[in-house]
Short mmCIF file of C-alpha atoms in Angstrom, two decimals:
data_model
loop_
_atom_site.label_atom_id
_atom_site.label_comp_id
_atom_site.label_asym_id
_atom_site.label_seq_id
_atom_site.Cartn_x
_atom_site.Cartn_y
_atom_site.Cartn_z
CA UNK S 169 -175.08 -42.48 35.78
CA UNK S 170 -173.10 -43.55 38.85
CA UNK S 171 -171.85 -46.68 37.11
CA UNK S 172 -171.00 -44.93 33.85
CA UNK S 173 -169.35 -42.08 35.76
CA UNK S 174 -167.11 -44.44 37.70
CA UNK S 175 -166.19 -46.32 34.53
CA UNK S 176 -165.35 -43.30 32.37
CA UNK S 177 -163.29 -41.77 35.18
CA UNK S 178 -161.32 -44.97 35.69
CA UNK S 179 -160.66 -45.63 32.01
CA UNK S 180 -160.30 -42.00 30.93
CA UNK S 181 -157.94 -40.87 33.68
CA UNK S 182 -155.99 -44.14 33.65
CA UNK S 183 -155.35 -44.15 29.90
CA UNK S 184 -154.57 -40.41 29.86
CA UNK S 185 -151.91 -40.90 32.55
CA UNK S 186 -150.57 -44.00 30.80
CA UNK S 187 -149.83 -42.30 27.47
CA UNK S 188 -148.64 -39.06 29.11
CA UNK S 189 -146.35 -40.27 31.88
CA UNK S 190 -144.87 -43.40 30.28
CA UNK S 191 -143.04 -44.16 27.07
CA UNK S 192 -143.34 -47.59 25.45
CA UNK S 193 -143.55 -49.15 22.01
CA UNK S 194 -146.89 -48.30 20.39
CA UNK S 195 -147.65 -45.32 22.61
CA UNK S 196 -148.00 -42.86 19.71
CA UNK S 197 -150.59 -45.09 18.03
CA UNK S 198 -152.44 -45.59 21.29
CA UNK S 199 -152.63 -41.81 21.84
CA UNK S 200 -155.01 -41.31 18.91
CA UNK S 201 -156.55 -44.80 18.90
CA UNK S 202 -158.06 -44.14 22.34
CA UNK S 203 -160.28 -41.54 20.66
CA UNK S 204 -161.83 -44.03 18.21
CA UNK S 205 -164.83 -45.05 20.39
CA UNK S 206 -166.11 -41.47 19.97
CA UNK S 207 -166.96 -42.44 16.38
CA UNK S 208 -169.48 -45.06 17.56
CA UNK S 209 -172.74 -43.66 18.98
CA UNK S 210 -173.98 -45.42 22.09
CA UNK S 211 -177.00 -46.88 20.34
CA UNK S 212 -174.79 -48.31 17.57
CA UNK S 213 -172.45 -50.12 19.98
CA UNK S 214 -175.47 -51.55 21.83
CA UNK S 215 -176.99 -52.59 18.49
CA UNK S 216 -173.77 -54.41 17.54
CA UNK S 217 -173.18 -56.18 20.84
CA UNK S 218 -176.78 -57.41 21.05
CA UNK S 219 -176.15 -59.51 17.95
CA UNK S 220 -172.54 -60.38 18.77
CA UNK S 221 -173.46 -61.73 22.24
CA UNK S 222 -176.84 -63.20 21.27
CA UNK S 223 -177.31 -66.86 22.39
CA UNK S 224 -177.07 -67.91 18.73
CA UNK S 225 -174.64 -65.12 17.85
CA UNK S 226 -171.02 -65.59 16.77
CA UNK S 227 -169.41 -65.53 20.24
CA UNK S 228 -171.63 -68.06 22.01
CA UNK S 229 -171.90 -70.22 18.88
CA UNK S 230 -168.11 -70.36 18.65
CA UNK S 231 -167.79 -71.25 22.34
CA UNK S 232 -170.31 -74.09 22.00
CA UNK S 233 -168.47 -75.40 18.97
CA UNK S 234 -165.15 -75.33 20.83
CA UNK S 235 -166.58 -77.25 23.80
CA UNK S 236 -168.71 -79.56 21.64
CA UNK S 237 -172.06 -78.35 23.04
CA UNK S 238 -175.05 -78.54 20.71
CA UNK S 239 -177.83 -77.16 22.92
CA UNK S 240 -177.77 -73.31 23.08
CA UNK S 241 -179.29 -73.48 26.56
CA UNK S 242 -176.38 -75.56 27.88
CA UNK S 243 -173.91 -72.68 27.60
CA UNK S 244 -175.15 -69.17 28.21
CA UNK S 245 -173.06 -66.08 28.88
CA UNK S 246 -174.44 -63.34 31.17
CA UNK S 247 -177.17 -61.41 29.36
CA UNK S 248 -175.99 -58.10 27.92
CA UNK S 249 -179.57 -56.86 28.32
CA UNK S 250 -179.07 -55.66 31.89
CA UNK S 251 -178.06 -52.69 33.97
CA UNK S 252 -174.49 -53.97 34.11
CA UNK S 253 -174.37 -54.46 30.36
CA UNK S 254 -175.69 -50.96 29.75
CA UNK S 255 -173.12 -49.41 32.09
CA UNK S 256 -170.31 -51.41 30.47
CA UNK S 257 -171.17 -50.45 26.90
CA UNK S 258 -171.86 -46.78 27.66
CA UNK S 259 -168.59 -46.54 29.59
CA UNK S 260 -166.63 -48.07 26.69
CA UNK S 261 -168.02 -45.46 24.30
CA UNK S 262 -167.99 -42.34 26.49
CA UNK S 263 -164.62 -42.57 28.28
CA UNK S 264 -162.83 -40.54 25.51
CA UNK S 265 -164.50 -37.37 26.83
CA UNK S 266 -162.57 -37.79 30.08
CA UNK S 267 -159.44 -39.05 28.32
CA UNK S 268 -159.23 -36.06 25.97
CA UNK S 269 -159.76 -33.30 28.53
CA UNK S 270 -157.69 -34.98 31.26
CA UNK S 271 -154.74 -35.65 28.98
CA UNK S 272 -154.74 -31.99 27.96
CA UNK S 273 -154.36 -31.09 31.64
CA UNK S 274 -151.64 -33.70 32.17
CA UNK S 275 -149.65 -32.20 29.29
CA UNK S 276 -149.81 -28.83 31.06
CA UNK S 277 -148.64 -30.33 34.35
CA UNK S 278 -145.69 -28.23 35.62
CA UNK S 279 -142.61 -30.44 35.93
CA UNK S 280 -141.34 -28.47 38.91
CA UNK S 281 -144.38 -29.48 40.98
CA UNK S 282 -143.69 -33.17 40.42
CA UNK S 283 -139.97 -32.75 41.02
CA UNK S 284 -140.61 -30.87 44.26
CA UNK S 285 -142.94 -33.62 45.51
CA UNK S 286 -140.41 -36.32 44.66
CA UNK S 287 -137.63 -34.34 46.36
CA UNK S 288 -139.74 -34.26 49.52
CA UNK S 289 -139.91 -38.06 49.47
CA UNK S 290 -143.34 -38.65 47.89
CA UNK S 291 -143.80 -41.97 46.10
CA UNK S 292 -145.06 -42.13 42.48
CA UNK S 293 -148.52 -43.08 43.76
CA UNK S 294 -148.54 -40.15 46.19
CA UNK S 295 -147.40 -37.78 43.45
CA UNK S 296 -150.23 -38.97 41.20
CA UNK S 297 -153.02 -38.75 43.77
CA UNK S 298 -151.85 -35.64 45.69
CA UNK S 299 -150.26 -33.52 42.95
CA UNK S 300 -151.26 -34.65 39.46
CA UNK S 301 -154.95 -35.39 40.00
CA UNK S 302 -155.78 -32.15 41.87
CA UNK S 303 -154.11 -30.16 39.08
CA UNK S 304 -156.13 -32.05 36.43
CA UNK S 305 -159.43 -31.66 38.27
CA UNK S 306 -160.86 -29.02 35.87
CA UNK S 307 -160.31 -31.28 32.85
CA UNK S 308 -161.67 -34.32 34.68
CA UNK S 309 -164.80 -32.37 35.68
CA UNK S 310 -165.43 -31.19 32.11
CA UNK S 311 -164.96 -34.65 30.60
CA UNK S 312 -167.05 -36.42 33.22
CA UNK S 313 -169.90 -33.93 32.90
CA UNK S 314 -169.97 -34.38 29.10
CA UNK S 315 -170.03 -38.16 29.48
CA UNK S 316 -172.88 -38.00 32.01
CA UNK S 317 -174.86 -35.60 29.81
CA UNK S 318 -174.48 -38.07 26.94
CA UNK S 319 -175.68 -40.80 29.29
CA UNK S 320 -178.76 -38.76 30.11
CA UNK S 321 -179.39 -38.08 26.42
CA UNK S 322 -179.10 -41.75 25.41
CA UNK S 323 -182.28 -43.49 24.38
CA UNK S 324 -181.29 -46.22 21.93
CA UNK S 325 -178.73 -48.12 23.99
CA UNK S 326 -180.81 -48.05 27.17
CA UNK S 327 -183.97 -49.19 25.40
CA UNK S 328 -182.17 -51.90 23.41
CA UNK S 329 -180.60 -53.22 26.61
CA UNK S 330 -183.82 -53.16 28.62
CA UNK S 331 -182.90 -50.39 31.06
CA UNK S 332 -185.75 -47.99 31.76
CA UNK S 333 -184.07 -44.61 32.07
CA UNK S 334 -185.70 -41.17 32.21
CA UNK S 335 -185.16 -40.71 28.46
CA UNK S 336 -186.78 -44.04 27.62
CA UNK S 337 -189.67 -43.24 29.99
CA UNK S 338 -190.26 -39.86 28.34
CA UNK S 339 -190.38 -41.47 24.91
CA UNK S 340 -192.68 -44.32 25.92
CA UNK S 341 -194.96 -42.04 27.96
CA UNK S 342 -195.31 -39.61 25.08
CA UNK S 343 -195.50 -42.03 22.14
CA UNK S 344 -196.95 -45.23 23.57
CA UNK S 345 -199.27 -43.76 26.22
CA UNK S 346 -200.02 -40.43 24.45
CA UNK S 347 -199.51 -38.62 27.75
CA UNK S 348 -197.79 -35.33 27.11
CA UNK S 349 -198.26 -34.06 30.70
CA UNK S 350 -196.72 -37.25 32.10
CA UNK S 351 -193.75 -36.96 29.77
CA UNK S 352 -193.34 -33.30 30.77
CA UNK S 353 -193.21 -34.22 34.46
CA UNK S 354 -190.41 -36.71 33.82
CA UNK S 355 -188.63 -34.12 31.66
CA UNK S 356 -188.64 -31.64 34.55
CA UNK S 357 -186.84 -34.18 36.73
CA UNK S 358 -184.26 -34.64 33.96
CA UNK S 359 -183.76 -30.88 33.75
CA UNK S 360 -183.13 -30.79 37.49
CA UNK S 361 -180.43 -33.45 37.04
CA UNK S 362 -178.91 -31.45 34.16
CA UNK S 363 -178.74 -28.32 36.31
CA UNK S 364 -177.15 -30.33 39.13
CA UNK S 365 -174.55 -31.72 36.72
CA UNK S 366 -173.70 -28.24 35.46
CA UNK S 367 -173.27 -26.95 39.01
CA UNK S 368 -171.07 -29.92 39.92
CA UNK S 369 -168.98 -29.34 36.80
CA UNK S 370 -168.50 -25.67 37.64
CA UNK S 371 -167.57 -26.63 41.21
CA UNK S 372 -165.03 -29.12 39.87
CA UNK S 373 -163.47 -26.44 37.65
CA UNK S 374 -163.11 -23.88 40.43
CA UNK S 375 -159.62 -22.42 40.62
CA UNK S 376 -158.98 -23.98 37.22
CA UNK S 377 -157.70 -20.75 35.69
CA UNK S 378 -155.12 -20.33 38.42
CA UNK S 379 -153.94 -23.93 38.00
CA UNK S 380 -153.59 -23.73 34.24
CA UNK S 381 -151.72 -20.43 34.41
CA UNK S 382 -148.88 -22.07 36.32
CA UNK S 383 -145.76 -21.97 34.19
CA UNK S 384 -143.32 -24.80 33.76
CA UNK S 385 -139.78 -24.53 32.57
CA UNK S 386 -139.91 -28.01 31.05
CA UNK S 387 -142.63 -30.61 30.37
CA UNK S 388 -143.51 -33.37 32.77
CA UNK S 389 -140.85 -36.12 32.81
CA UNK S 390 -141.75 -39.31 30.92
CA UNK S 391 -140.66 -42.69 32.27
CA UNK S 392 -139.38 -45.23 29.76
CA UNK S 393 -140.77 -48.75 30.29
CA UNK S 394 -139.01 -51.99 29.48
CA UNK S 395 -140.18 -54.26 26.64
CA UNK S 396 -142.22 -56.66 28.77
CA UNK S 397 -143.84 -54.03 30.99
CA UNK S 398 -144.35 -51.79 27.96
CA UNK S 399 -146.11 -54.58 26.06
CA UNK S 400 -148.35 -55.21 29.07
CA UNK S 401 -149.23 -51.51 29.29
CA UNK S 402 -149.92 -51.37 25.55
CA UNK S 403 -152.25 -54.34 25.85
CA UNK S 404 -154.06 -52.87 28.86
CA UNK S 405 -154.43 -49.48 27.18
CA UNK S 406 -155.73 -51.13 23.99
CA UNK S 407 -158.60 -52.98 25.69
CA UNK S 408 -161.00 -49.97 25.65
CA UNK S 409 -160.20 -49.47 21.95
CA UNK S 410 -160.72 -53.14 21.14
CA UNK S 411 -164.08 -53.49 22.87
CA UNK S 412 -165.26 -49.90 22.35
CA UNK S 413 -164.45 -49.63 18.65
CA UNK S 414 -162.72 -52.54 16.90
CA UNK S 415 -165.19 -55.28 17.89
CA UNK S 416 -168.42 -53.39 16.99
CA UNK S 417 -166.86 -51.82 13.88
CA UNK S 418 -165.58 -55.19 12.63
CA UNK S 419 -169.01 -56.71 13.19
CA UNK S 420 -170.68 -53.92 11.22
CA UNK S 421 -168.22 -54.29 8.33
CA UNK S 422 -168.76 -58.06 8.21
CA UNK S 423 -172.54 -57.80 8.33
CA UNK S 424 -172.56 -55.01 5.74
CA UNK S 425 -170.45 -56.99 3.29
CA UNK S 426 -172.62 -60.07 3.82
CA UNK S 427 -175.77 -58.04 3.30
CA UNK S 428 -174.46 -56.33 0.16
CA UNK S 429 -173.31 -59.65 -1.29
CA UNK S 430 -176.67 -61.29 -0.65
CA UNK S 431 -179.17 -58.53 -1.51
CA UNK S 432 -177.20 -55.55 -2.78
CA UNK S 433 -177.79 -52.01 -1.61
CA UNK S 434 -181.36 -51.33 -0.60
CA UNK S 435 -182.99 -48.26 -2.23
CA UNK S 436 -184.32 -47.27 1.18
CA UNK S 437 -180.76 -46.91 2.52
CA UNK S 438 -179.93 -44.55 -0.35
CA UNK S 439 -183.04 -42.47 0.41
CA UNK S 440 -182.32 -42.43 4.15
CA UNK S 441 -178.71 -41.42 3.56
CA UNK S 442 -179.88 -38.57 1.34
CA UNK S 443 -182.45 -37.51 3.97
CA UNK S 444 -179.81 -37.58 6.68
CA UNK S 445 -177.31 -35.56 4.65
CA UNK S 446 -180.01 -33.08 3.59
CA UNK S 447 -181.37 -32.25 7.04
CA UNK S 448 -177.90 -32.30 8.62
CA UNK S 449 -176.58 -29.90 5.95
CA UNK S 450 -179.40 -27.40 6.46
CA UNK S 451 -179.03 -27.62 10.24
CA UNK S 452 -175.27 -27.09 9.90
CA UNK S 453 -175.71 -23.93 7.84
CA UNK S 454 -178.30 -22.54 10.28
CA UNK S 455 -176.18 -23.42 13.32
CA UNK S 456 -173.02 -21.90 11.83
CA UNK S 457 -174.84 -18.67 10.96
CA UNK S 458 -176.30 -18.38 14.45
CA UNK S 459 -172.99 -19.29 16.08
CA UNK S 460 -171.10 -16.71 14.04
CA UNK S 461 -173.65 -14.04 14.96
CA UNK S 462 -173.26 -14.77 18.68
CA UNK S 463 -169.44 -14.89 18.56
CA UNK S 464 -169.09 -11.85 16.30
CA UNK S 465 -171.41 -9.76 18.45
CA UNK S 466 -169.06 -10.33 21.39
CA UNK S 467 -166.19 -9.14 19.16
CA UNK S 468 -167.67 -5.92 17.81
CA UNK S 469 -169.89 -5.02 20.78
CA UNK S 470 -168.40 -6.55 23.93
CA UNK S 471 -170.45 -6.21 27.07
CA UNK S 472 -172.72 -7.95 29.50
CA UNK S 473 -175.40 -8.69 26.90
CA UNK S 474 -172.96 -10.35 24.49
CA UNK S 475 -171.35 -12.35 27.30
CA UNK S 476 -174.75 -13.51 28.55
CA UNK S 477 -175.77 -14.58 25.05
CA UNK S 478 -172.57 -16.55 24.66
CA UNK S 479 -173.17 -18.39 27.94
CA UNK S 480 -176.79 -19.12 27.01
CA UNK S 481 -175.65 -20.64 23.70
CA UNK S 482 -174.03 -23.48 25.60
CA UNK S 483 -177.13 -24.50 27.51
CA UNK S 484 -178.74 -26.29 24.57
CA UNK S 485 -176.09 -29.01 24.49
CA UNK S 486 -176.81 -29.83 28.11
CA UNK S 487 -180.52 -30.40 27.43
CA UNK S 488 -181.26 -34.01 26.35
CA UNK S 489 -182.80 -34.41 22.91
CA UNK S 490 -186.05 -35.84 24.26
CA UNK S 491 -186.49 -32.87 26.59
CA UNK S 492 -185.70 -30.46 23.77
CA UNK S 493 -188.27 -32.13 21.52
CA UNK S 494 -190.89 -32.15 24.27
CA UNK S 495 -190.33 -28.45 24.99
CA UNK S 496 -190.72 -27.55 21.30
CA UNK S 497 -193.83 -29.59 20.60
CA UNK S 498 -196.50 -27.38 22.15
CA UNK S 499 -195.26 -23.91 21.05
CA UNK S 500 -194.61 -25.11 17.50
CA UNK S 501 -198.02 -26.81 17.35
CA UNK S 502 -199.66 -23.60 18.58
CA UNK S 503 -197.80 -21.59 15.94
CA UNK S 504 -198.79 -24.03 13.19
CA UNK S 505 -202.44 -23.94 14.27
CA UNK S 506 -202.45 -20.13 14.45
CA UNK S 507 -200.95 -19.76 10.96
CA UNK S 508 -203.31 -22.39 9.57
CA UNK S 509 -206.34 -20.68 11.12
CA UNK S 510 -205.26 -17.30 9.78
CA UNK S 511 -204.68 -18.72 6.29
CA UNK S 512 -208.11 -20.36 6.32
CA UNK S 513 -209.83 -17.14 7.38
CA UNK S 514 -208.00 -14.81 5.00
CA UNK S 515 -207.15 -16.93 1.95
CA UNK S 516 -209.40 -19.95 2.36
CA UNK S 517 -206.46 -22.38 2.26
CA UNK S 518 -204.85 -24.65 4.79
CA UNK S 519 -201.12 -24.45 5.47
CA UNK S 520 -201.12 -27.61 7.58
CA UNK S 521 -198.23 -28.28 9.95
CA UNK S 522 -195.96 -25.59 8.59
CA UNK S 523 -193.08 -26.13 11.03
CA UNK S 524 -193.81 -29.46 12.66
CA UNK S 525 -194.52 -31.23 9.39
CA UNK S 526 -191.76 -29.73 7.26
CA UNK S 527 -188.73 -30.68 9.31
CA UNK S 528 -188.15 -27.10 10.48
CA UNK S 529 -188.74 -28.21 14.07
CA UNK S 530 -186.02 -30.84 13.74
CA UNK S 531 -183.56 -28.31 12.29
CA UNK S 532 -184.37 -25.89 15.12
CA UNK S 533 -183.71 -28.61 17.70
CA UNK S 534 -180.39 -29.48 16.05
CA UNK S 535 -179.33 -25.83 15.98
CA UNK S 536 -180.30 -25.25 19.60
CA UNK S 537 -178.50 -28.39 20.80
CA UNK S 538 -175.25 -27.89 18.90
CA UNK S 539 -174.96 -24.09 18.84
CA UNK S 540 -172.18 -24.16 21.41
CA UNK S 541 -169.78 -25.83 18.95
CA UNK S 542 -169.56 -22.98 16.39
CA UNK S 543 -169.77 -20.34 19.14
CA UNK S 544 -166.74 -21.76 20.92
CA UNK S 545 -164.89 -22.33 17.66
CA UNK S 546 -165.50 -18.83 16.32
CA UNK S 547 -164.68 -17.23 19.67
CA UNK S 548 -161.37 -19.09 19.78
CA UNK S 549 -160.61 -18.09 16.19
CA UNK S 550 -161.49 -14.43 16.74
CA UNK S 551 -159.37 -14.35 19.89
CA UNK S 552 -156.32 -15.10 17.73
CA UNK S 553 -156.98 -12.03 15.53
CA UNK S 554 -155.48 -8.97 17.17
CA UNK S 555 -157.77 -6.02 17.79
CA UNK S 556 -155.04 -3.91 16.20
CA UNK S 557 -156.01 -5.46 12.85
CA UNK S 558 -159.57 -4.19 13.29
CA UNK S 559 -158.39 -0.73 14.31
CA UNK S 560 -156.01 -0.49 11.34
CA UNK S 561 -158.71 -1.53 8.88
CA UNK S 562 -161.21 0.95 10.33
CA UNK S 563 -158.58 3.70 10.18
CA UNK S 564 -158.13 2.96 6.47
CA UNK S 565 -161.85 3.45 5.93
CA UNK S 566 -163.14 -0.13 5.96
CA UNK S 567 -166.72 -0.56 7.12
CA UNK S 568 -167.68 -3.23 9.65
CA UNK S 569 -169.15 -5.33 6.83
CA UNK S 570 -165.95 -5.06 4.78
CA UNK S 571 -163.88 -5.87 7.86
CA UNK S 572 -165.90 -9.00 8.44
CA UNK S 573 -165.94 -10.06 4.77
CA UNK S 574 -162.34 -9.29 3.81
CA UNK S 575 -160.43 -10.00 7.03
CA UNK S 576 -162.33 -11.92 9.68
CA UNK S 577 -164.11 -14.54 7.56
CA UNK S 578 -160.98 -15.54 5.57
CA UNK S 579 -159.00 -15.91 8.79
CA UNK S 580 -161.81 -17.94 10.36
CA UNK S 581 -161.92 -20.59 7.63
CA UNK S 582 -160.20 -23.28 9.74
CA UNK S 583 -162.58 -22.65 12.65
CA UNK S 584 -165.51 -22.61 10.20
CA UNK S 585 -164.53 -25.95 8.66
CA UNK S 586 -163.98 -27.57 12.04
CA UNK S 587 -167.30 -26.35 13.45
CA UNK S 588 -169.16 -27.39 10.29
CA UNK S 589 -167.75 -30.91 10.46
CA UNK S 590 -168.55 -31.33 14.16
CA UNK S 591 -172.12 -30.03 13.82
CA UNK S 592 -172.84 -32.05 10.66
CA UNK S 593 -171.71 -35.34 12.18
CA UNK S 594 -173.53 -34.74 15.47
CA UNK S 595 -176.72 -34.00 13.55
CA UNK S 596 -176.28 -37.26 11.65
CA UNK S 597 -175.87 -39.22 14.90
CA UNK S 598 -178.60 -37.52 16.95
CA UNK S 599 -181.35 -40.05 17.71
CA UNK S 600 -183.76 -38.82 20.46
CA UNK S 601 -184.71 -35.48 18.87
CA UNK S 602 -184.86 -37.08 15.41
CA UNK S 603 -187.22 -39.81 16.58
CA UNK S 604 -189.66 -37.34 18.10
CA UNK S 605 -189.56 -34.35 15.71
CA UNK S 606 -189.05 -35.84 12.25
CA UNK S 607 -191.88 -35.42 9.73
CA UNK S 608 -194.11 -38.37 8.93
CA UNK S 609 -192.57 -40.94 6.57
CA UNK S 610 -189.18 -39.26 6.89
CA UNK S 611 -186.51 -41.78 7.81
CA UNK S 612 -182.86 -41.10 8.55
CA UNK S 613 -180.00 -43.50 9.14
CA UNK S 614 -180.42 -43.28 12.92
CA UNK S 615 -184.19 -43.85 12.88
CA UNK S 616 -183.76 -46.75 10.42
CA UNK S 617 -181.26 -48.37 12.77
CA UNK S 618 -183.60 -47.83 15.73
CA UNK S 619 -186.48 -49.47 13.86
CA UNK S 620 -184.41 -52.50 12.86
CA UNK S 621 -183.18 -52.98 16.42
CA UNK S 622 -186.74 -52.71 17.74
CA UNK S 623 -187.76 -55.49 15.33
CA UNK S 624 -184.72 -57.60 16.20
CA UNK S 625 -183.45 -57.65 12.59
CA UNK S 626 -179.93 -56.54 13.44
CA UNK S 627 -178.34 -57.60 10.18
CA UNK S 628 -180.70 -55.31 8.25
CA UNK S 629 -179.52 -52.26 10.19
CA UNK S 630 -175.79 -52.95 9.83
CA UNK S 631 -175.36 -50.81 6.71
CA UNK S 632 -176.98 -47.76 8.33
CA UNK S 633 -174.92 -48.29 11.48
CA UNK S 634 -171.67 -48.54 9.50
CA UNK S 635 -172.43 -45.34 7.59
CA UNK S 636 -173.00 -43.52 10.89
CA UNK S 637 -169.70 -44.85 12.27
CA UNK S 638 -167.80 -43.84 9.12
CA UNK S 639 -169.20 -40.32 9.41
CA UNK S 640 -168.26 -40.27 13.09
CA UNK S 641 -164.66 -41.08 12.23
CA UNK S 642 -164.21 -37.69 10.55
CA UNK S 643 -164.23 -35.52 13.71
CA UNK S 644 -162.17 -38.17 15.53
CA UNK S 645 -159.47 -37.86 12.87
CA UNK S 646 -159.67 -34.09 13.21
CA UNK S 647 -159.34 -34.29 17.00
CA UNK S 648 -156.32 -36.56 16.73
CA UNK S 649 -154.64 -34.14 14.31
CA UNK S 650 -155.37 -31.16 16.56
CA UNK S 651 -153.99 -33.00 19.59
CA UNK S 652 -150.83 -34.08 17.81
CA UNK S 653 -148.76 -30.91 18.42
CA UNK S 654 -149.59 -31.00 22.12
CA UNK S 655 -148.73 -34.65 22.30
CA UNK S 656 -145.40 -34.06 20.70
CA UNK S 657 -144.71 -31.21 23.06
CA UNK S 658 -145.52 -33.51 25.94
CA UNK S 659 -143.06 -36.09 24.66
#
């Protein structure tokens, strides 16, 4: 976490300042391209690089051919299966969380603050470290906390790269050693870390409202760079995109085309894609319904209870998938056993694992983890609808149900579509909870990829990995479109 945190802060803050404070050829492309690594889950990028950097993989094979070396043992690059390799790959994928939130704060930077500092003789470096960074602290804290929570939640990348994290230990203790109490003890330590991260994030965002409310007559000045310096900055800013997205994505496309040309499309991939889309669709509907209920309750009945419910809705995203699955296992098993016992006594039939075996537990875990997305989206959408609209409709005799159906829901369609897309894609990519709560003989794209990586047959998992990346591109495109007006304003 320390290594990933340092890396995402360095890359995220540096690239955000680069595209906000400087103007150079290619900057507009770089603004949205820096979001592309968000489309690649951490376990997918680890999966890709394990094959790319394998001793007989394309990179080391090409180097041996260039230098005329035949023995693979005569030229060996540092092993990617290491703590350093894990930190590097996770940092390359997770830095956009810091980039996105920090750049939003940079675009709100009051120009008069920078001008005042420069008038008082501060250098550009002093202005950045003493004026710009303190103002952007709330955004940096939010982005860094999200990246570290994703690091805690990761299981595939860490296990593929041989790093024994808490998440990997929970999985192996539960599955391989059949020790539920041992896994629960490790999960409690993880929860303590999650709570600490949330407290640090809230500390980092203190006084954030006052900072953001500062008004600026004009946007922050942008410095135009010359052709040579601009080209160098474009190259430097493109490195995270190249290694965090282009290299693994190109590898997956190449391996997928090779696999399709050799063997065609496997029927199992079709089934797993259908399974993934099916369970993600149901979870999306359930999550949207629950999120709308929470957000709408705060609209029609504001108060302490509604505010508390809204805050609680965000806690699920902070809980790692393995911890969520572990917490659900015992109560759901007790419920299934109670219903089965009752059905046997009353009707003489067995209901079996009603929730655990049907996929309902997995859908519940998805909904609990990603509930914050529709809640925040609907709350933002409802905030844009004036309360005067509600009062006018009620005065004209509209019931609360008619008000919701005829006015609020039509106006919330953009927020609904955005939240649905974000939840659906995150459900598709979720690996830890899916591994532990899926029904028997129920494979998804993420579990198929995990199984292929565990067997070392990387080329067989390329199609599933590419499908996950293509799905992940959808919210990235949406984010880039939403950020475009702000970016233009900042220019």
